[in-house]
GROMACS .gro file of C-alpha atoms in nm:
model
  142
    1UNK     CA    1   0.444  -0.257   0.606
    2UNK     CA    2   0.653  -0.545   0.708
    3UNK     CA    3   0.927  -0.478   0.957
    4UNK     CA    4   1.185  -0.665   0.730
    5UNK     CA    5   1.133  -0.809   0.390
    6UNK     CA    6   1.039  -1.165   0.328
    7UNK     CA    7   1.021  -1.387   0.025
    8UNK     CA    8   0.655  -1.443   0.059
    9UNK     CA    9   0.614  -1.020   0.017
   10UNK     CA   10   0.646  -1.105  -0.364
   11UNK     CA   11   0.322  -1.319  -0.360
   12UNK     CA   12   0.114  -1.119  -0.101
   13UNK     CA   13  -0.025  -0.765  -0.038
   14UNK     CA   14   0.075  -0.548   0.244
   15UNK     CA   15  -0.161  -0.729   0.489
   16UNK     CA   16   0.013  -1.061   0.426
   17UNK     CA   17  -0.281  -1.170   0.227
   18UNK     CA   18  -0.229  -1.390  -0.097
   19UNK     CA   19  -0.252  -1.125  -0.390
   20UNK     CA   20  -0.364  -1.276  -0.732
   21UNK     CA   21  -0.197  -0.949  -0.921
   22UNK     CA   22   0.124  -0.996  -0.728
   23UNK     CA   23   0.138  -1.367  -0.783
   24UNK     CA   24   0.087  -1.373  -1.159
   25UNK     CA   25   0.323  -1.078  -1.222
   26UNK     CA   26   0.608  -1.249  -1.051
   27UNK     CA   27   0.532  -1.625  -1.195
   28UNK     CA   28   0.504  -1.499  -1.545
   29UNK     CA   29   0.798  -1.283  -1.540
   30UNK     CA   30   1.000  -1.551  -1.361
   31UNK     CA   31   0.889  -1.814  -1.654
   32UNK     CA   32   1.023  -1.551  -1.899
   33UNK     CA   33   1.344  -1.505  -1.722
   34UNK     CA   34   1.410  -1.864  -1.692
   35UNK     CA   35   1.322  -1.900  -2.095
   36UNK     CA   36   1.580  -1.652  -2.167
   37UNK     CA   37   1.834  -1.779  -1.954
   38UNK     CA   38   1.831  -2.117  -2.086
   39UNK     CA   39   1.806  -1.972  -2.433
   40UNK     CA   40   2.101  -1.760  -2.346
   41UNK     CA   41   2.288  -2.072  -2.203
   42UNK     CA   42   2.246  -2.254  -2.533
   43UNK     CA   43   2.382  -1.976  -2.735
   44UNK     CA   44   2.588  -1.727  -2.533
   45UNK     CA   45   2.697  -1.540  -2.845
   46UNK     CA   46   2.346  -1.444  -2.950
   47UNK     CA   47   2.064  -1.253  -2.775
   48UNK     CA   48   1.792  -1.511  -2.723
   49UNK     CA   49   1.476  -1.463  -2.958
   50UNK     CA   50   1.156  -1.406  -2.741
   51UNK     CA   51   0.848  -1.543  -2.865
   52UNK     CA   52   0.546  -1.305  -2.928
   53UNK     CA   53   0.327  -1.501  -2.721
   54UNK     CA   54   0.565  -1.473  -2.414
   55UNK     CA   55   0.611  -1.111  -2.491
   56UNK     CA   56   0.234  -1.060  -2.494
   57UNK     CA   57   0.173  -1.272  -2.191
   58UNK     CA   58   0.434  -1.048  -1.998
   59UNK     CA   59   0.253  -0.737  -2.131
   60UNK     CA   60  -0.067  -0.865  -2.038
   61UNK     CA   61   0.066  -0.972  -1.693
   62UNK     CA   62   0.219  -0.618  -1.639
   63UNK     CA   63  -0.106  -0.434  -1.717
   64UNK     CA   64  -0.289  -0.662  -1.501
   65UNK     CA   65  -0.049  -0.592  -1.198
   66UNK     CA   66  -0.073  -0.204  -1.269
   67UNK     CA   67  -0.444  -0.218  -1.291
   68UNK     CA   68  -0.440  -0.410  -0.952
   69UNK     CA   69  -0.230  -0.162  -0.786
   70UNK     CA   70  -0.443   0.125  -0.929
   71UNK     CA   71  -0.759  -0.014  -0.795
   72UNK     CA   72  -0.608  -0.152  -0.483
   73UNK     CA   73  -0.738   0.138  -0.250
   74UNK     CA   74  -0.756   0.497  -0.248
   75UNK     CA   75  -0.604   0.734  -0.016
   76UNK     CA   76  -0.724   0.907   0.291
   77UNK     CA   77  -1.068   1.083   0.282
   78UNK     CA   78  -1.157   1.368   0.496
   79UNK     CA   79  -1.514   1.375   0.572
   80UNK     CA   80  -1.495   1.685   0.845
   81UNK     CA   81  -1.260   1.874   1.058
   82UNK     CA   82  -1.452   1.980   1.385
   83UNK     CA   83  -1.330   2.137   1.693
   84UNK     CA   84  -1.274   1.916   1.995
   85UNK     CA   85  -1.491   2.002   2.285
   86UNK     CA   86  -1.637   1.875   2.596
   87UNK     CA   87  -1.985   1.738   2.629
   88UNK     CA   88  -2.223   2.048   2.658
   89UNK     CA   89  -1.979   2.286   2.506
   90UNK     CA   90  -2.147   2.521   2.245
   91UNK     CA   91  -2.046   2.510   1.861
   92UNK     CA   92  -1.803   2.753   1.771
   93UNK     CA   93  -1.544   2.810   1.473
   94UNK     CA   94  -1.203   2.664   1.495
   95UNK     CA   95  -0.960   2.910   1.625
   96UNK     CA   96  -0.590   2.917   1.652
   97UNK     CA   97  -0.470   2.706   1.946
   98UNK     CA   98  -0.787   2.483   1.948
   99UNK     CA   99  -0.770   2.115   1.919
  100UNK     CA  100  -0.914   1.936   1.618
  101UNK     CA  101  -1.038   1.619   1.511
  102UNK     CA  102  -1.024   1.490   1.136
  103UNK     CA  103  -1.273   1.267   1.069
  104UNK     CA  104  -1.268   1.010   0.758
  105UNK     CA  105  -1.150   0.710   0.607
  106UNK     CA  106  -0.838   0.554   0.496
  107UNK     CA  107  -0.605   0.682   0.708
  108UNK     CA  108  -0.430   0.378   0.836
  109UNK     CA  109  -0.216   0.222   0.549
  110UNK     CA  110  -0.259  -0.141   0.468
  111UNK     CA  111  -0.094  -0.370   0.685
  112UNK     CA  112  -0.075  -0.124   0.987
  113UNK     CA  113  -0.262  -0.373   1.222
  114UNK     CA  114  -0.011  -0.393   1.518
  115UNK     CA  115   0.040  -0.085   1.792
  116UNK     CA  116   0.388  -0.063   1.674
  117UNK     CA  117   0.288   0.015   1.307
  118UNK     CA  118   0.014   0.268   1.416
  119UNK     CA  119   0.259   0.469   1.653
  120UNK     CA  120   0.495   0.536   1.323
  121UNK     CA  121   0.210   0.708   1.163
  122UNK     CA  122   0.218   1.113   1.110
  123UNK     CA  123  -0.019   1.358   0.970
  124UNK     CA  124   0.147   1.654   0.765
  125UNK     CA  125  -0.059   1.996   0.734
  126UNK     CA  126   0.137   2.225   0.525
  127UNK     CA  127   0.493   2.244   0.686
  128UNK     CA  128   0.391   2.114   1.023
  129UNK     CA  129   0.408   1.723   1.096
  130UNK     CA  130   0.186   1.586   1.353
  131UNK     CA  131   0.275   1.248   1.526
  132UNK     CA  132  -0.077   1.091   1.583
  133UNK     CA  133  -0.075   0.847   1.889
  134UNK     CA  134  -0.327   0.589   1.765
  135UNK     CA  135  -0.401   0.328   2.030
  136UNK     CA  136  -0.604   0.011   1.942
  137UNK     CA  137  -0.916  -0.032   2.144
  138UNK     CA  138  -1.217  -0.242   2.098
  139UNK     CA  139  -1.422  -0.084   1.813
  140UNK     CA  140  -1.148   0.121   1.667
  141UNK     CA  141  -0.877   0.368   1.790
  142UNK     CA  142  -0.830   0.642   2.021
   0.00000   0.00000   0.00000
């Protein structure tokens, strides 16, 4: 996420790249809003008539936007939870007090590419919230 909102956020995804779904939604609905504002300015005593074509276009635009958001990316997927151990230690079950390593994909939110965005990440396990110190290093994070 951005540190502060920008006008460009209306046309881009969380990583700052141009987004077709966001752009078409904003442009189609801005055009519909301008159309309605002009019609309302001409006859302020009456609600403007909205042509069916414009209503259908806005509906298709909203459906495209929602479909894009639904397929944008899944949540985190946990592949395994293992006990953290030193090289040469024997495998053993996880016990209370052991350090664990959660392996998987999708843990980082979109746009979390800077160290400042990564240090705000937290993991909630039941009622316990654990802050995860992720430090970017070549090839991944520590």
